[in-house]
Amino acid sequence: MTDASVAPLDTARAWEVVLQHIEGELISGALRPGDHLPAERALAAELRVGRSSVREAIRVLEVLGLIRTQSGSGPQSGAIIIARPSGGLAALVRLQVAAHGFAVRDVVKTRLVLESAVVTELAENPAAELSAARELLDAMEAVPAPDAPAASRDEFLTLDQAFHLALAAASGNEVMAAMMGGLRDSVEAYVRVGASFLPSWETTSARLKIEHRGILAAIEGGDAELARTRIREHIERYHAETDVSGIHAPTP
Amino acid sequence: MTDASVAPLDTARAWEVVLQHIEGELISGALRPGDHLPAERALAAELRVGRSSVREAIRVLEVLGLIRTQSGSGPQSGAIIIARPSGGLAALVRLQVAAHGFAVRDVVKTRLVLESAVVTELAENPAAELSAARELLDAMEAVPAPDAPAASRDEFLTLDQAFHLALAAASGNEVMAAMMGGLRDSVEAYVRVGASFLPSWETTSARLKIEHRGILAAIEGGDAELARTRIREHIERYHAETDVSGIHAPTP
DNA sequence: CAGACCATGTGGTCTGACCACAATAACACG
DNA sequence: CGTGTTATTGTGGTCAGACCACATGGTCTG
């Protein structure tokens, strides 16, 4: 048994050792998406660190969206390398916005830049697979919006986000897709609050549907310039309408 | 004392409770950059969770670049909210690349999109403060590059990155600056490896200097289109030259 | 008054012990 | 012989307590 508490020997904290070990195995290809990480206890023994240190590294990987953990037994249990990235960026951006107070304006601006690039890419690539986006638009039409109970508003907003993400996914650039998702999530709260203050949700949602169709049409028509213009107006108008800059924190 | 092991009561894991608690205090403004988090033991007692759960949350925040931890005593010890965000995105992207979640190509592409937006913004805004970028270019000229010992190469690359970040900072959009920095950092390793394989570093660095001057000149001349073209060629050419896509893993 | 010296508080780590859960193996019973 | 039930095993999730190394600040001594 190793003597207890041998922390600052190598300057690298124990959990960093674990993290670097796993990263190394990812780079070398010893670990690939779908693979299981060794059990926490086994990893701890292998690397000669405490299980708590292993857990701290595992936690980081989980939040970063690299692995998924599941207790219990069987093939689905343990820590599994996730193939498709998700969540991590959203959590990061959300927390950075919360902590450092990134201006919502800057977040929206950045998102606009990315979305413009996405639609440009799609418009210039006729082979783009847009059926997913199309289906989401159909689903949006189907949302019951009689007089907009909060539930249907939320459902619509969810579909709205899914539409934008579908476009990003269609572009094939997962980095951009993940970033867009993260940026959108981080201003999500503001959007939902703002949406509840709209004079007429029915009017707004109808306009949003039209704008979405317009964006998709521009892409399918191969008109990148038009697609850029429309996505810009779509985002800018929406955030102008749902502006809640005077609400933020209840500064008395 | 609370009964030991009361995990799946509320469906939220203990460390998530801690994370959400801290996030809430960030959003509400109770915690601001520069503030100290409560001591781990105190936080654990307050939230009725184990210290290890608190540590897992702290670890996540640290990797995400939100806090800095320092053992010992005094004003500099403990977990402190970091003022300027850094590192987090780079770590995330780097690990995602390692896990094959992101392609380096996509990372570079995304960076290109952001940088294009930055130079466009700068070119269209005559009031932009570019003195920092200018000074960095002067510093680059001064780097002794006789026959490029590795040290001067590294120094040059550092200044190179600083130049790009200075442009982003000048645009005033912190989100974009943070993302650009993170993306650049995440491919840093690839860049440095590639740079060591260049046939003639002297030639390359001379070209890079010229390109940098050209970008800055286009911005100062208010020619957004030209600035975009130049930044694109700058980045694309560089990554074409330092392409190490065939190196990666020694797939036998 | 200055320097040495402990007391204190902090993160960092390890160990050992539970719990809840899911899959599987072993078993008993009709 | 088949089938349903019951241990067994292995996993993450959590907690509690114990050290260590370190930095600080007050206290004590020469």
Coordinates of C-alpha atoms (C1' of nucleotides) in Angstrom, one line a residue:
Chain A
M1 CA 0.0 0.0 0.0
T2 CA 1.3 3.4 -0.9
D3 CA 1.7 5.8 2.0
A4 CA -1.4 8.0 2.3
S5 CA -1.2 11.6 1.1
V6 CA 1.6 12.1 -1.3
A7 CA 0.3 15.0 -3.1
P8 CA 2.8 17.6 -4.3
L9 CA 5.4 15.3 -5.5
D10 CA 5.4 15.9 -9.2
T11 CA 3.8 19.3 -9.3
A12 CA 0.9 17.7 -11.3
R13 CA -2.1 17.2 -9.2
A14 CA -3.4 13.6 -9.1
W15 CA -6.5 14.3 -11.0
E16 CA -4.5 16.0 -13.8
V17 CA -2.5 12.9 -14.1
V18 CA -5.6 10.9 -14.7
L19 CA -6.9 13.4 -17.2
Q20 CA -3.7 13.4 -19.1
H21 CA -3.6 9.7 -19.1
I22 CA -7.0 9.5 -20.6
E23 CA -6.3 12.2 -23.1
G24 CA -3.2 10.3 -24.1
E25 CA -5.1 7.2 -24.7
L26 CA -7.7 9.1 -26.7
I27 CA -5.0 10.6 -28.9
S28 CA -3.2 7.3 -29.4
G29 CA -6.4 5.7 -30.3
A30 CA -6.3 3.2 -27.4
L31 CA -9.7 4.7 -26.5
R32 CA -12.3 5.4 -29.1
P33 CA -15.9 6.5 -29.1
G34 CA -18.1 3.8 -27.7
D35 CA -15.3 2.3 -25.5
H36 CA -15.6 1.9 -21.8
L37 CA -13.2 3.6 -19.5
P38 CA -11.7 1.2 -16.9
A39 CA -13.7 1.1 -13.7
E40 CA -12.9 3.9 -11.3
R41 CA -11.4 1.6 -8.8
A42 CA -9.2 -0.1 -11.4
L43 CA -8.1 3.1 -12.9
A44 CA -7.1 4.4 -9.5
A45 CA -5.1 1.3 -8.8
E46 CA -3.4 1.4 -12.2
L47 CA -2.4 5.0 -11.9
R48 CA -1.6 4.8 -8.2
V49 CA -4.0 7.5 -7.2
G50 CA -7.0 7.7 -5.0
R51 CA -10.4 6.9 -6.4
S52 CA -11.5 10.4 -5.5
S53 CA -8.9 11.8 -7.9
V54 CA -10.1 9.6 -10.6
R55 CA -13.6 10.7 -10.0
E56 CA -12.6 14.4 -10.3
A57 CA -11.1 13.7 -13.7
I58 CA -14.1 11.6 -14.7
R59 CA -16.4 14.5 -13.7
V60 CA -14.5 16.9 -15.8
L61 CA -14.8 14.6 -18.8
E62 CA -18.4 14.2 -18.2
V63 CA -19.2 17.9 -18.0
L64 CA -17.1 18.5 -21.1
G65 CA -19.3 16.1 -22.9
L66 CA -16.7 13.4 -23.6
I67 CA -18.1 10.6 -21.6
R68 CA -21.4 9.4 -20.1
T69 CA -21.6 7.7 -16.8
Q70 CA -24.1 5.1 -15.7
S71 CA -24.2 3.2 -12.5
G72 CA -25.3 -0.3 -12.2
S73 CA -24.0 -3.3 -14.1
G74 CA -23.9 -4.6 -17.6
P75 CA -22.9 -3.2 -21.0
Q76 CA -24.4 0.1 -20.5
S77 CA -22.9 0.8 -17.2
G78 CA -19.6 2.6 -16.4
A79 CA -18.1 5.5 -18.2
I80 CA -18.4 5.4 -21.9
I81 CA -16.7 7.6 -24.5
I82 CA -19.4 9.6 -26.3
A83 CA -19.1 9.8 -30.0
R84 CA -21.0 13.0 -30.7
P85 CA -20.0 16.0 -28.7
S86 CA -22.8 17.8 -26.9
G87 CA -23.5 19.8 -23.9
G88 CA -20.0 20.7 -22.9
L89 CA -19.8 23.9 -24.8
A90 CA -23.2 24.9 -23.7
A91 CA -22.3 24.5 -20.1
L92 CA -19.0 26.4 -20.6
V93 CA -20.5 29.3 -22.3
R94 CA -23.5 29.5 -20.0
L95 CA -21.2 29.6 -17.0
Q96 CA -18.9 32.1 -18.5
V97 CA -21.7 34.3 -19.3
A98 CA -23.0 34.0 -15.8
A99 CA -19.7 34.5 -14.1
H100 CA -17.9 37.0 -16.1
G101 CA -20.9 38.7 -17.4
F102 CA -20.4 38.5 -21.1
A103 CA -22.7 41.0 -22.6
V104 CA -25.7 39.3 -24.1
R105 CA -25.2 41.5 -27.1
D106 CA -21.8 40.0 -27.7
V107 CA -23.2 36.5 -27.4
V108 CA -25.9 37.2 -29.9
K109 CA -23.4 38.9 -32.2
T110 CA -21.1 35.9 -32.1
R111 CA -24.0 33.6 -32.8
L112 CA -25.0 35.7 -35.7
V113 CA -21.5 35.4 -37.2
L114 CA -21.6 31.6 -36.9
E115 CA -25.1 31.2 -38.3
S116 CA -24.2 33.4 -41.2
A117 CA -21.3 31.2 -42.0
V118 CA -23.5 28.1 -41.7
V119 CA -26.1 29.3 -44.1
T120 CA -23.5 30.5 -46.5
E121 CA -21.9 27.1 -46.5
L122 CA -25.2 25.4 -47.1
A123 CA -26.2 27.7 -49.9
E124 CA -23.0 27.1 -51.7
N125 CA -23.3 23.4 -51.3
P126 CA -26.2 21.9 -53.2
A127 CA -25.6 18.5 -51.8
A128 CA -26.5 19.6 -48.3
E129 CA -28.9 17.4 -46.5
L130 CA -31.7 19.6 -45.3
S131 CA -34.5 17.2 -44.8
A132 CA -34.1 17.4 -41.0
A133 CA -34.5 21.1 -41.0
R134 CA -37.5 20.9 -43.3
E135 CA -39.2 18.4 -41.0
L136 CA -38.7 20.7 -38.1
L137 CA -40.4 23.5 -39.9
D138 CA -43.4 21.2 -40.6
A139 CA -43.5 20.4 -36.9
M140 CA -43.5 24.0 -36.1
E141 CA -46.6 24.6 -38.2
A142 CA -48.2 21.8 -36.3
V143 CA -47.7 23.4 -33.0
P144 CA -51.1 24.3 -31.6
A145 CA -50.9 28.1 -31.1
P146 CA -54.5 29.0 -30.5
D147 CA -53.9 31.6 -28.0
A148 CA -50.4 30.6 -27.0
P149 CA -50.5 28.9 -23.7
A150 CA -47.0 28.9 -22.2
A151 CA -46.5 25.3 -23.1
S152 CA -46.9 25.8 -26.8
R153 CA -44.6 28.8 -26.7
D154 CA -41.9 26.7 -25.1
E155 CA -42.5 23.9 -27.5
F156 CA -42.2 26.4 -30.4
L157 CA -39.0 27.8 -29.0
T158 CA -37.5 24.4 -28.7
L159 CA -38.3 23.6 -32.2
D160 CA -36.9 26.9 -33.2
Q161 CA -33.6 26.1 -31.6
A162 CA -33.7 22.6 -33.2
F163 CA -34.1 24.2 -36.6
H164 CA -31.0 26.4 -36.2
L165 CA -29.0 23.4 -34.9
A166 CA -30.2 21.3 -37.8
L167 CA -28.8 23.8 -40.2
A168 CA -25.5 23.8 -38.3
A169 CA -25.5 20.0 -38.3
A170 CA -26.2 19.9 -42.0
S171 CA -23.1 22.1 -42.6
G172 CA -21.1 19.2 -41.3
N173 CA -19.0 21.4 -39.0
E174 CA -19.6 20.0 -35.5
V175 CA -17.5 22.7 -33.9
M176 CA -19.7 25.4 -35.2
A177 CA -22.8 23.4 -34.3
A178 CA -21.7 22.9 -30.8
M179 CA -20.8 26.6 -30.4
M180 CA -24.0 27.8 -31.8
G181 CA -25.9 25.5 -29.4
G182 CA -23.9 26.8 -26.5
L183 CA -24.4 30.4 -27.3
R184 CA -28.1 29.8 -27.9
D185 CA -28.4 28.0 -24.5
S186 CA -26.7 30.8 -22.7
V187 CA -29.2 33.4 -23.8
E188 CA -32.0 31.0 -23.6
A189 CA -33.3 32.3 -20.3
Y190 CA -33.5 35.8 -21.7
V191 CA -35.3 34.7 -24.7
R192 CA -37.9 32.8 -22.8
V193 CA -38.5 35.7 -20.5
G194 CA -38.7 38.1 -23.4
A195 CA -41.1 35.9 -25.2
S196 CA -43.5 36.0 -22.4
F197 CA -43.7 39.8 -22.8
L198 CA -44.6 39.9 -26.4
P199 CA -47.7 41.7 -27.2
S200 CA -48.9 39.0 -29.6
W201 CA -47.3 35.7 -29.6
E202 CA -49.4 34.6 -32.5
T203 CA -48.2 37.4 -34.7
T204 CA -44.6 36.7 -33.7
S205 CA -44.7 33.0 -34.2
A206 CA -46.3 33.5 -37.6
R207 CA -43.6 35.8 -38.6
L208 CA -40.9 33.5 -37.3
K209 CA -42.4 30.6 -39.4
I210 CA -42.3 32.8 -42.5
E211 CA -38.7 33.8 -41.8
H212 CA -37.6 30.3 -41.3
R213 CA -39.2 29.3 -44.6
G214 CA -37.4 32.2 -46.2
I215 CA -34.1 31.2 -44.9
L216 CA -34.5 27.6 -46.0
A217 CA -35.7 28.8 -49.4
A218 CA -32.7 31.0 -49.9
I219 CA -30.4 28.2 -49.0
E220 CA -32.1 25.8 -51.4
G221 CA -32.0 28.4 -54.0
G222 CA -28.3 28.7 -53.6
D223 CA -28.5 32.4 -52.8
A224 CA -25.9 32.7 -50.1
E225 CA -26.2 36.5 -49.9
L226 CA -29.9 36.4 -49.5
A227 CA -29.6 33.6 -46.9
R228 CA -27.1 35.7 -44.9
T229 CA -29.4 38.7 -45.0
R230 CA -32.4 36.8 -43.9
I231 CA -30.7 35.0 -41.0
R232 CA -29.3 38.3 -39.8
E233 CA -32.6 40.0 -39.9
H234 CA -34.2 37.0 -38.3
I235 CA -31.9 37.0 -35.3
E236 CA -31.6 40.7 -34.9
R237 CA -35.3 41.3 -35.1
Y238 CA -36.1 38.6 -32.7
H239 CA -33.6 39.9 -30.1
A240 CA -34.8 43.4 -30.6
E241 CA -38.4 42.3 -29.9
T242 CA -37.5 40.2 -26.9
D243 CA -35.1 42.6 -25.5
V244 CA -35.1 42.4 -21.7
S245 CA -31.9 44.5 -21.1
G246 CA -33.8 46.5 -18.5
I247 CA -34.8 43.5 -16.5
H248 CA -31.7 41.5 -15.8
A249 CA -30.9 41.6 -12.1
P250 CA -33.4 43.3 -9.9
T251 CA -31.1 46.1 -9.1
P252 CA -33.0 48.1 -6.6
Chain B
M1 CA -25.0 14.3 11.4
T2 CA -26.8 13.3 8.2
D3 CA -27.0 9.6 7.4
A4 CA -24.3 8.5 5.2
S5 CA -25.0 7.8 1.6
V6 CA -28.2 9.4 0.5
A7 CA -27.5 9.6 -3.2
P8 CA -30.4 9.2 -5.5
L9 CA -33.0 11.1 -3.6
D10 CA -33.7 14.1 -5.7
T11 CA -32.4 12.7 -9.0
A12 CA -29.8 15.5 -9.1
R13 CA -26.4 14.2 -8.2
A14 CA -24.8 16.0 -5.2
W15 CA -22.1 17.6 -7.2
E16 CA -24.7 19.0 -9.6
V17 CA -26.4 20.6 -6.7
V18 CA -23.2 22.3 -5.8
L19 CA -22.6 23.4 -9.3
Q20 CA -26.1 24.8 -9.6
H21 CA -25.8 26.6 -6.3
I22 CA -22.7 28.3 -7.4
E23 CA -24.1 29.1 -10.8
G24 CA -27.1 30.6 -9.1
E25 CA -25.0 32.9 -7.0
L26 CA -23.1 34.0 -10.1
I27 CA -26.2 34.9 -11.9
S28 CA -27.7 36.6 -8.9
G29 CA -24.6 38.6 -8.5
A30 CA -23.8 37.3 -5.0
L31 CA -20.5 36.0 -6.5
R32 CA -18.5 38.3 -8.8
P33 CA -15.1 38.0 -10.3
G34 CA -12.4 38.3 -7.7
D35 CA -14.6 36.9 -4.9
H36 CA -13.7 33.9 -2.9
L37 CA -15.8 30.8 -2.9
P38 CA -16.6 29.5 0.6
A39 CA -14.1 27.0 1.8
E40 CA -14.8 23.5 0.6
R41 CA -15.6 22.2 4.1
A42 CA -18.0 25.1 4.7
L43 CA -19.7 24.7 1.4
A44 CA -20.2 21.0 2.0
A45 CA -21.7 21.7 5.4
E46 CA -23.9 24.5 4.0
L47 CA -25.3 22.4 1.2
R48 CA -25.4 19.2 3.2
V49 CA -23.2 17.2 0.9
G50 CA -19.9 15.5 1.2
R51 CA -16.7 17.4 0.7
S52 CA -15.8 15.2 -2.2
S53 CA -19.0 16.3 -4.0
V54 CA -18.0 19.9 -3.5
R55 CA -14.6 19.1 -4.8
E56 CA -16.0 17.6 -8.0
A57 CA -18.0 20.7 -8.7
I58 CA -15.0 22.9 -7.9
R59 CA -12.9 20.9 -10.3
V60 CA -15.3 21.4 -13.1
L61 CA -15.4 25.1 -12.5
E62 CA -11.6 25.2 -12.5
V63 CA -11.3 23.3 -15.8
L64 CA -13.9 25.5 -17.3
G65 CA -11.7 28.4 -16.5
L66 CA -14.1 30.0 -14.0
I67 CA -12.1 29.8 -10.9
R68 CA -8.5 29.4 -9.7
T69 CA -7.6 27.3 -6.7
Q70 CA -4.7 27.9 -4.4
S71 CA -3.9 26.0 -1.3
G72 CA -2.4 27.5 1.8
S73 CA -3.7 30.5 3.8
G74 CA -4.2 34.2 3.2
P75 CA -5.9 36.3 0.7
Q76 CA -4.6 34.4 -2.3
S77 CA -5.7 31.1 -1.1
G78 CA -8.9 29.3 -1.7
A79 CA -11.1 29.2 -4.8
I80 CA -11.3 32.6 -6.5
I81 CA -13.6 33.6 -9.3
I82 CA -11.4 34.5 -12.3
A83 CA -11.9 37.8 -13.8
R84 CA -10.8 37.1 -17.4
P85 CA -12.0 33.9 -18.9
S86 CA -9.3 31.7 -20.4
G87 CA -8.3 28.2 -20.9
G88 CA -11.7 26.5 -20.5
L89 CA -12.7 26.5 -24.1
A90 CA -9.2 25.5 -25.2
A91 CA -9.3 22.5 -22.8
L92 CA -12.7 21.5 -24.0
V93 CA -11.9 21.7 -27.7
R94 CA -8.6 20.0 -27.3
L95 CA -10.2 17.1 -25.5
Q96 CA -13.0 16.9 -28.0
V97 CA -10.4 16.8 -30.8
A98 CA -8.6 14.1 -29.0
A99 CA -11.7 12.0 -28.6
H100 CA -12.4 12.4 -32.4
G101 CA -15.5 14.5 -31.6
F102 CA -14.1 17.4 -33.5
A103 CA -12.0 17.5 -36.6
V104 CA -9.0 19.8 -36.7
R105 CA -10.3 21.0 -40.0
D106 CA -13.5 22.1 -38.5
V107 CA -11.8 23.9 -35.7
V108 CA -9.6 25.9 -38.1
K109 CA -12.7 26.6 -40.2
T110 CA -14.5 28.0 -37.3
R111 CA -11.6 30.1 -36.2
L112 CA -11.5 31.4 -39.7
V113 CA -15.1 32.4 -39.6
L114 CA -14.6 34.3 -36.3
E115 CA -11.5 36.0 -37.4
S116 CA -13.1 37.1 -40.6
A117 CA -15.9 38.7 -38.6
V118 CA -13.4 40.4 -36.4
V119 CA -11.4 42.0 -39.2
T120 CA -14.6 43.0 -40.9
E121 CA -15.8 44.7 -37.8
L122 CA -12.5 46.5 -37.4
A123 CA -12.3 47.6 -41.0
E124 CA -15.7 49.1 -40.8
N125 CA -15.0 50.9 -37.6
P126 CA -12.4 53.6 -38.0
A127 CA -12.3 54.3 -34.3
A128 CA -10.8 50.9 -33.6
E129 CA -7.9 51.0 -31.3
L130 CA -5.1 49.0 -33.1
S131 CA -2.0 50.3 -31.4
A132 CA -1.6 47.0 -29.4
A133 CA -1.7 45.0 -32.6
R134 CA 0.8 47.4 -34.2
E135 CA 3.2 47.0 -31.4
L136 CA 3.0 43.3 -31.6
L137 CA 4.0 43.4 -35.2
D138 CA 7.0 45.6 -34.3
A139 CA 8.0 43.1 -31.7
M140 CA 7.8 40.3 -34.3
E141 CA 10.2 42.1 -36.5
A142 CA 12.6 42.3 -33.6
V143 CA 12.5 38.5 -33.0
P144 CA 16.0 37.3 -33.8
A145 CA 15.5 34.7 -36.5
P146 CA 19.0 34.1 -37.8
D147 CA 18.6 30.5 -38.5
A148 CA 15.6 29.9 -36.3
P149 CA 16.5 28.1 -33.1
A150 CA 13.4 26.5 -31.7
A151 CA 13.2 29.2 -29.1
S152 CA 12.8 32.0 -31.6
R153 CA 10.2 30.0 -33.4
D154 CA 8.2 29.6 -30.3
E155 CA 8.5 33.2 -29.5
F156 CA 7.4 34.2 -32.9
L157 CA 4.3 31.9 -32.7
T158 CA 3.5 33.4 -29.3
L159 CA 3.6 36.8 -30.8
D160 CA 1.6 35.6 -33.7
Q161 CA -1.2 34.4 -31.5
A162 CA -1.0 37.6 -29.5
F163 CA -1.5 39.6 -32.7
H164 CA -4.7 37.7 -33.6
L165 CA -6.0 38.1 -30.0
A166 CA -5.2 41.8 -30.1
L167 CA -7.4 42.1 -33.1
A168 CA -10.2 40.3 -31.4
A169 CA -9.8 42.4 -28.3
A170 CA -9.9 45.5 -30.4
S171 CA -13.2 44.5 -31.8
G172 CA -14.6 44.8 -28.3
N173 CA -16.4 41.5 -28.5
E174 CA -15.2 39.4 -25.5
V175 CA -17.1 36.4 -26.5
M176 CA -15.4 36.2 -29.9
A177 CA -12.0 37.0 -28.4
A178 CA -12.4 34.2 -25.9
M179 CA -13.5 31.7 -28.5
M180 CA -10.8 32.6 -30.9
G181 CA -8.2 32.2 -28.2
G182 CA -9.6 28.9 -27.2
L183 CA -9.7 27.6 -30.7
R184 CA -6.2 28.7 -31.4
D185 CA -4.9 27.2 -28.2
S186 CA -6.6 23.9 -29.0
V187 CA -4.7 23.5 -32.2
E188 CA -1.6 25.0 -30.8
A189 CA 0.1 21.6 -30.4
Y190 CA -0.5 20.7 -34.0
V191 CA 0.8 24.1 -35.2
R192 CA 4.0 23.8 -33.2
V193 CA 4.7 20.3 -34.5
G194 CA 4.0 21.4 -38.0
A195 CA 6.3 24.4 -37.7
S196 CA 9.2 22.2 -36.9
F197 CA 8.8 20.4 -40.2
L198 CA 8.9 23.5 -42.3
P199 CA 11.6 23.5 -45.0
S200 CA 12.6 27.1 -44.3
W201 CA 11.4 28.8 -41.2
E202 CA 13.0 32.0 -42.3
T203 CA 11.0 32.1 -45.4
T204 CA 7.8 31.3 -43.7
S205 CA 8.2 33.8 -40.9
A206 CA 9.1 36.5 -43.4
R207 CA 5.9 35.7 -45.3
L208 CA 3.9 35.7 -42.1
K209 CA 5.2 39.1 -41.2
I210 CA 4.2 40.5 -44.6
E211 CA 0.8 39.0 -44.3
H212 CA 0.2 40.4 -40.9
R213 CA 1.2 43.9 -42.2
G214 CA -1.1 43.4 -45.0
I215 CA -4.0 42.5 -42.8
L216 CA -3.5 45.4 -40.6
A217 CA -3.1 47.7 -43.6
A218 CA -6.4 46.5 -45.0
I219 CA -8.1 47.1 -41.8
E220 CA -6.7 50.6 -41.4
G221 CA -7.6 51.3 -45.0
G222 CA -11.2 50.4 -44.2
D223 CA -11.3 47.7 -46.8
A224 CA -13.2 44.9 -45.1
E225 CA -13.4 42.8 -48.2
L226 CA -9.6 42.9 -48.6
A227 CA -9.1 42.2 -44.9
R228 CA -11.3 39.2 -45.1
T229 CA -9.5 37.8 -48.1
R230 CA -6.1 38.3 -46.5
I231 CA -7.0 36.8 -43.2
R232 CA -8.4 33.8 -44.9
E233 CA -5.4 33.2 -47.1
H234 CA -3.2 33.8 -44.1
I235 CA -4.8 31.1 -42.0
E236 CA -5.5 28.7 -44.8
R237 CA -2.0 28.8 -46.2
Y238 CA -0.5 28.4 -42.8
H239 CA -2.5 25.4 -42.0
A240 CA -1.8 23.9 -45.4
E241 CA 1.9 24.3 -44.8
T242 CA 1.9 22.9 -41.3
D243 CA -0.5 20.1 -42.1
V244 CA 0.3 17.2 -40.0
S245 CA -2.8 15.2 -40.7
G246 CA -0.7 12.3 -41.8
I247 CA 1.1 12.1 -38.5
H248 CA -1.5 11.9 -35.8
A249 CA -1.7 8.4 -34.6
P250 CA 0.9 5.9 -35.8
T251 CA -1.8 3.7 -37.4
P252 CA 0.2 0.7 -38.5
Chain C
dC1 C1' 12.8 45.5 18.2
dA2 C1' 13.8 41.6 15.1
dG3 C1' 13.8 37.0 14.1
dA4 C1' 12.3 32.4 15.1
dC5 C1' 8.3 29.7 16.0
dC6 C1' 3.9 27.7 16.4
dA7 C1' -1.4 27.9 15.5
dT8 C1' -4.6 28.1 12.0
dG9 C1' -7.0 27.5 7.8
dT10 C1' -6.9 26.1 3.1
dG11 C1' -6.7 22.9 -0.9
dG12 C1' -5.0 18.1 -2.2
dT13 C1' -5.2 13.4 -1.4
dC14 C1' -6.0 8.8 0.2
dT15 C1' -8.7 5.1 2.6
dG16 C1' -12.5 2.7 3.8
dA17 C1' -17.0 2.3 4.1
dC18 C1' -21.7 2.3 2.7
dC19 C1' -25.9 2.8 -0.8
dA20 C1' -28.7 2.3 -5.1
dC21 C1' -28.9 0.1 -9.2
dA22 C1' -28.6 -3.2 -13.2
dA23 C1' -27.2 -7.4 -15.1
dT24 C1' -26.3 -12.0 -14.4
dA25 C1' -25.7 -16.4 -12.3
dA26 C1' -27.5 -19.7 -9.3
dC27 C1' -31.2 -21.9 -7.5
dA28 C1' -35.6 -23.8 -6.2
dC29 C1' -40.0 -25.2 -7.6
dG30 C1' -43.9 -26.7 -10.4
Chain D
dC1 C1' -37.3 -29.7 -18.2
dG2 C1' -38.6 -25.0 -18.2
dT3 C1' -39.5 -21.0 -15.6
dG4 C1' -39.7 -17.8 -12.1
dT5 C1' -37.3 -16.2 -8.1
dT6 C1' -33.4 -15.1 -5.5
dA7 C1' -28.5 -14.2 -4.3
dT8 C1' -24.2 -12.4 -6.3
dT9 C1' -21.4 -9.4 -8.5
dG10 C1' -19.8 -5.1 -10.3
dT11 C1' -20.6 -0.3 -11.2
dG12 C1' -21.0 4.6 -10.2
dG13 C1' -22.5 7.9 -6.2
dT14 C1' -21.6 9.5 -1.8
dC15 C1' -19.9 10.3 2.7
dA16 C1' -16.8 10.6 6.7
dG17 C1' -12.4 10.9 8.6
dA18 C1' -7.8 11.3 8.4
dC19 C1' -3.4 13.0 6.9
dC20 C1' -0.1 16.2 4.1
dA21 C1' 2.0 20.5 2.2
dC22 C1' 1.7 25.1 2.2
dA23 C1' 1.0 30.1 3.2
dT24 C1' -0.2 33.3 6.5
dG25 C1' -0.3 35.7 10.7
dG26 C1' 0.2 36.2 15.4
dT27 C1' 3.1 35.1 19.4
dC28 C1' 6.9 34.3 21.8
dT29 C1' 11.8 34.7 22.8
dG30 C1' 16.5 36.6 22.6

